[in-house]
Amino acid sequence: MMTLTKIIHIAVASAWFGHKLSIPTDLRSSLGDADAARRLLPRLARAEALGVPPGWGRS
């Protein structure tokens, strides 16, 4: 049971921290191009949807 708990903990922590690694690159690549900036918004919304639920237990 303890091994399963550790695996779940690592998976949730990875989802919570890991998705944020791509955001700065996305922002940099979208600067100066209106079409790229419009395509950025759905990706940021997906990143938010992925990052918020794992953090709920961290209050």
N, CA and C atoms as an extended XYZ file, in Angstrom:
177
Properties=species:S:1:pos:R:3:atomname:S:1:resname:S:1:resid:I:1 pbc="F F F"
N         0.823       -1.201        0.000 N   MET     1
C         0.000        0.000        0.000 CA  MET     1
C         0.863        1.260        0.000 C   MET     1
N         1.974        1.231        0.749 N   MET     2
C         2.848        2.403        0.817 CA  MET     2
C         3.486        2.678       -0.554 C   MET     2
N         3.812        1.635       -1.290 N   THR     3
C         4.393        1.818       -2.626 CA  THR     3
C         3.384        2.482       -3.554 C   THR     3
N         2.150        2.056       -3.503 N   LEU     4
C         1.107        2.655       -4.333 CA  LEU     4
C         0.920        4.134       -3.978 C   LEU     4
N         0.940        4.444       -2.699 N   THR     5
C         0.806        5.834       -2.261 CA  THR     5
C         1.955        6.685       -2.801 C   THR     5
N         3.166        6.156       -2.764 N   LYS     6
C         4.321        6.893       -3.290 CA  LYS     6
C         4.203        7.105       -4.796 C   LYS     6
N         3.759        6.098       -5.504 N   ILE     7
C         3.602        6.212       -6.956 CA  ILE     7
C         2.555        7.277       -7.293 C   ILE     7
N         1.438        7.261       -6.586 N   ILE     8
C         0.391        8.268       -6.822 CA  ILE     8
C         0.919        9.655       -6.493 C   ILE     8
N         1.639        9.773       -5.380 N   HIS     9
C         2.200       11.067       -4.988 CA  HIS     9
C         3.152       11.605       -6.064 C   HIS     9
N         4.026       10.775       -6.567 N   ILE    10
C         4.978       11.196       -7.601 CA  ILE    10
C         4.254       11.569       -8.884 C   ILE    10
N         3.237       10.813       -9.250 N   ALA    11
C         2.482       11.115      -10.473 CA  ALA    11
C         1.762       12.454      -10.366 C   ALA    11
N         1.140       12.709       -9.222 N   VAL    12
C         0.415       13.968       -9.048 CA  VAL    12
C         1.396       15.138       -8.994 C   VAL    12
N         2.498       14.980       -8.272 N   ALA    13
C         3.500       16.048       -8.202 CA  ALA    13
C         4.106       16.323       -9.580 C   ALA    13
N         4.332       15.292      -10.355 N   SER    14
C         4.880       15.468      -11.709 CA  SER    14
C         3.906       16.228      -12.596 C   SER    14
N         2.636       15.901      -12.500 N   ALA    15
C         1.636       16.615      -13.302 CA  ALA    15
C         1.541       18.070      -12.871 C   ALA    15
N         1.629       18.307      -11.575 N   TRP    16
C         1.468       19.659      -11.055 CA  TRP    16
C         2.653       20.541      -11.419 C   TRP    16
N         3.868       20.024      -11.310 N   PHE    17
C         5.058       20.816      -11.612 CA  PHE    17
C         5.477       20.715      -13.078 C   PHE    17
N         5.343       19.554      -13.666 N   GLY    18
C         5.893       19.301      -14.988 CA  GLY    18
C         5.258       20.082      -16.116 C   GLY    18
N         3.957       20.283      -16.075 N   HIS    19
C         3.297       20.964      -17.198 CA  HIS    19
C         3.749       22.414      -17.315 C   HIS    19
N         4.251       22.983      -16.230 N   LYS    20
C         4.664       24.390      -16.243 CA  LYS    20
C         5.969       24.604      -17.014 C   LYS    20
N         6.703       23.554      -17.269 N   LEU    21
C         7.995       23.686      -17.939 CA  LEU    21
C         7.881       24.155      -19.386 C   LEU    21
N         6.778       23.867      -20.030 N   SER    22
C         6.620       24.254      -21.437 CA  SER    22
C         6.054       25.661      -21.622 C   SER    22
N         5.524       26.254      -20.578 N   ILE    23
C         4.864       27.558      -20.715 CA  ILE    23
C         5.830       28.667      -21.141 C   ILE    23
N         7.021       28.821      -20.543 N   PRO    24
C         7.908       29.908      -20.998 CA  PRO    24
C         8.292       29.799      -22.473 C   PRO    24
N         8.535       28.594      -22.947 N   THR    25
C         8.865       28.411      -24.362 CA  THR    25
C         7.680       28.783      -25.244 C   THR    25
N         6.480       28.386      -24.827 N   ASP    26
C         5.266       28.755      -25.566 CA  ASP    26
C         5.112       30.271      -25.632 C   ASP    26
N         5.336       30.939      -24.521 N   LEU    27
C         5.199       32.393      -24.498 CA  LEU    27
C         6.214       33.053      -25.422 C   LEU    27
N         7.465       32.627      -25.351 N   ARG    28
C         8.513       33.204      -26.203 CA  ARG    28
C         8.223       33.001      -27.683 C   ARG    28
N         7.748       31.820      -28.026 N   SER    29
C         7.493       31.539      -29.442 CA  SER    29
C         6.267       32.284      -29.970 C   SER    29
N         5.416       32.774      -29.093 N   SER    30
C         4.195       33.463      -29.513 CA  SER    30
C         4.353       34.972      -29.598 C   SER    30
N         5.449       35.507      -29.108 N   LEU    31
C         5.646       36.954      -29.146 CA  LEU    31
C         5.854       37.436      -30.573 C   LEU    31
N         5.193       38.515      -30.929 N   GLY    32
C         5.401       39.121      -32.233 CA  GLY    32
C         4.597       38.515      -33.375 C   GLY    32
N         3.803       37.510      -33.098 N   ASP    33
C         3.020       36.867      -34.148 CA  ASP    33
C         1.588       36.699      -33.635 C   ASP    33
N         0.657       37.430      -34.212 N   ALA    34
C        -0.724       37.425      -33.723 CA  ALA    34
C        -1.367       36.040      -33.843 C   ALA    34
N        -1.105       35.326      -34.938 N   ASP    35
C        -1.690       33.984      -35.090 CA  ASP    35
C        -1.148       33.024      -34.038 C   ASP    35
N         0.148       33.101      -33.792 N   ALA    36
C         0.746       32.240      -32.767 CA  ALA    36
C         0.203       32.589      -31.385 C   ALA    36
N        -0.036       33.866      -31.139 N   ALA    37
C        -0.592       34.279      -29.848 CA  ALA    37
C        -2.017       33.746      -29.672 C   ALA    37
N        -2.797       33.741      -30.732 N   ARG    38
C        -4.160       33.194      -30.645 CA  ARG    38
C        -4.133       31.688      -30.383 C   ARG    38
N        -3.171       30.991      -30.980 N   ARG    39
C        -3.056       29.549      -30.735 CA  ARG    39
C        -2.522       29.254      -29.337 C   ARG    39
N        -1.865       30.231      -28.714 N   LEU    40
C        -1.324       30.047      -27.375 CA  LEU    40
C        -2.430       29.944      -26.322 C   LEU    40
N        -3.494       30.693      -26.483 N   LEU    41
C        -4.546       30.744      -25.459 CA  LEU    41
C        -5.145       29.375      -25.127 C   LEU    41
N        -5.502       28.541      -26.114 N   PRO    42
C        -6.023       27.211      -25.753 CA  PRO    42
C        -4.980       26.347      -25.039 C   PRO    42
N        -3.713       26.477      -25.431 N   ARG    43
C        -2.664       25.700      -24.757 CA  ARG    43
C        -2.517       26.130      -23.300 C   ARG    43
N        -2.618       27.433      -23.034 N   LEU    44
C        -2.547       27.906      -21.656 CA  LEU    44
C        -3.760       27.433      -20.856 C   LEU    44
N        -4.916       27.399      -21.491 N   ALA    45
C        -6.115       26.895      -20.813 CA  ALA    45
C        -5.955       25.417      -20.460 C   ALA    45
N        -5.360       24.626      -21.375 N   ARG    46
C        -5.109       23.216      -21.073 CA  ARG    46
C        -4.111       23.081      -19.939 C   ARG    46
N        -3.075       23.920      -19.926 N   ALA    47
C        -2.082       23.873      -18.852 CA  ALA    47
C        -2.732       24.206      -17.513 C   ALA    47
N        -3.628       25.163      -17.517 N   GLU    48
C        -4.331       25.516      -16.285 CA  GLU    48
C        -5.208       24.355      -15.812 C   GLU    48
N        -5.924       23.746      -16.746 N   ALA    49
C        -6.796       22.625      -16.387 CA  ALA    49
C        -5.991       21.451      -15.850 C   ALA    49
N        -4.785       21.262      -16.345 N   LEU    50
C        -3.940       20.171      -15.873 CA  LEU    50
C        -3.287       20.508      -14.544 C   LEU    50
N        -2.985       21.777      -14.315 N   GLY    51
C        -2.243       22.151      -13.126 CA  GLY    51
C        -3.074       22.416      -11.894 C   GLY    51
N        -4.323       22.785      -12.048 N   VAL    52
C        -5.137       23.157      -10.885 CA  VAL    52
C        -5.584       21.928      -10.056 C   VAL    52
N        -6.169       20.896      -10.639 N   PRO    53
C        -6.645       19.777       -9.803 CA  PRO    53
C        -5.565       19.111       -8.937 C   PRO    53
N        -4.361       18.872       -9.422 N   PRO    54
C        -3.365       18.273       -8.521 CA  PRO    54
C        -3.002       19.172       -7.343 C   PRO    54
N        -3.200       20.473       -7.488 N   GLY    55
C        -2.872       21.375       -6.402 CA  GLY    55
C        -3.974       21.559       -5.379 C   GLY    55
N        -5.145       20.987       -5.613 N   TRP    56
C        -6.262       21.163       -4.680 CA  TRP    56
C        -5.944       20.652       -3.284 C   TRP    56
N        -5.188       19.584       -3.206 N   GLY    57
C        -4.886       19.009       -1.894 CA  GLY    57
C        -3.769       19.731       -1.157 C   GLY    57
N        -3.249       20.795       -1.737 N   ARG    58
C        -2.095       21.489       -1.178 CA  ARG    58
C        -2.474       22.757       -0.409 C   ARG    58
N        -3.675       22.871        0.082 N   SER    59
C        -4.073       24.113        0.752 CA  SER    59
C        -3.696       24.145        2.206 C   SER    59
